[in-house]
C-alpha atoms as one frame of an Amber mdcrd trajectory, in Angstrom:
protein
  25.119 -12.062   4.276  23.153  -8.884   3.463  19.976  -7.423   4.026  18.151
  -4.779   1.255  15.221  -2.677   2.140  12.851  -0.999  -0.624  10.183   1.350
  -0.591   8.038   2.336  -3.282   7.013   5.769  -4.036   3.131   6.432  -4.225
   1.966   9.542  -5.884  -1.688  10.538  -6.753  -3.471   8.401  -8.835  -0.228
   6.769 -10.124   0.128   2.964 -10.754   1.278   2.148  -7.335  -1.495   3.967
  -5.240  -3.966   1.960  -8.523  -2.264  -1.000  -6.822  -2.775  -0.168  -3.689
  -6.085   0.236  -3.941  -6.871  -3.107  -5.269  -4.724  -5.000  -2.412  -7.178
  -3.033  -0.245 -10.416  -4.267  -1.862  -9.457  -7.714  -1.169  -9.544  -7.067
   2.388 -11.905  -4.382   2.470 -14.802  -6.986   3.374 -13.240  -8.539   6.217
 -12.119  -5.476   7.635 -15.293  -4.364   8.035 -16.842  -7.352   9.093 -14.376
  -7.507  11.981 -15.188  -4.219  13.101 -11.617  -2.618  12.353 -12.632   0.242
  10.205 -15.413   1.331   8.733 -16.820   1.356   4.319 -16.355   5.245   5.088
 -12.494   5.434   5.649 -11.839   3.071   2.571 -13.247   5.827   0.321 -11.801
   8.418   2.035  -8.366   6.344   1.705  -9.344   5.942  -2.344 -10.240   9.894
  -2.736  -6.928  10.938  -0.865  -4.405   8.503  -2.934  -6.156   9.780  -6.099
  -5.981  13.533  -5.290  -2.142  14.600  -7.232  -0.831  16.121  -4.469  -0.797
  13.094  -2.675   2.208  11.045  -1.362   3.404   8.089   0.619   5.383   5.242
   0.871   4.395   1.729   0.119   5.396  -0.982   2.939   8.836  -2.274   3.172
   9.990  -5.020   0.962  13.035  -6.652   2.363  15.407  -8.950   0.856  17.823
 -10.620   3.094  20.425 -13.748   1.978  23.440 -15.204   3.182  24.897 -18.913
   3.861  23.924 -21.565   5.423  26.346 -22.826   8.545  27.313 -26.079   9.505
């Protein structure tokens, strides 16, 4: 049994925080319509991940296996 846990790096206008941005415009209409943020703060979010100076760290992607009992 094990358990791995990954993070990816996001840097300024790199392919990640490209990526990231795209995941977001999926939800980026719902969001709003819900009343959970605002069109504002998603291009706020889009200027700050393309600025170079910027970085983060993508979610966790976790990996866990092992055996089945019995």
């Amino acid at each position: 049994m094990g358990l791995d846990a990954r993070f990816q790096q996001i840097h300024g206008d790199d392919a990640e925080s490209r990526w990231w941005r795209l995941s977001l415009e999926q939800s980026r209409v719902g969001m709003v319509a819900a009343g959970l943020v605002e069109e504002a703060d998603f291009e706020a979010a889009y200027r700050e991940m393309a600025q170079p100076d910027f970085h983060d760290l993508s979610l966790a992607v976790l990996t866990a296996w092992g055996r089945a009992s019995g």
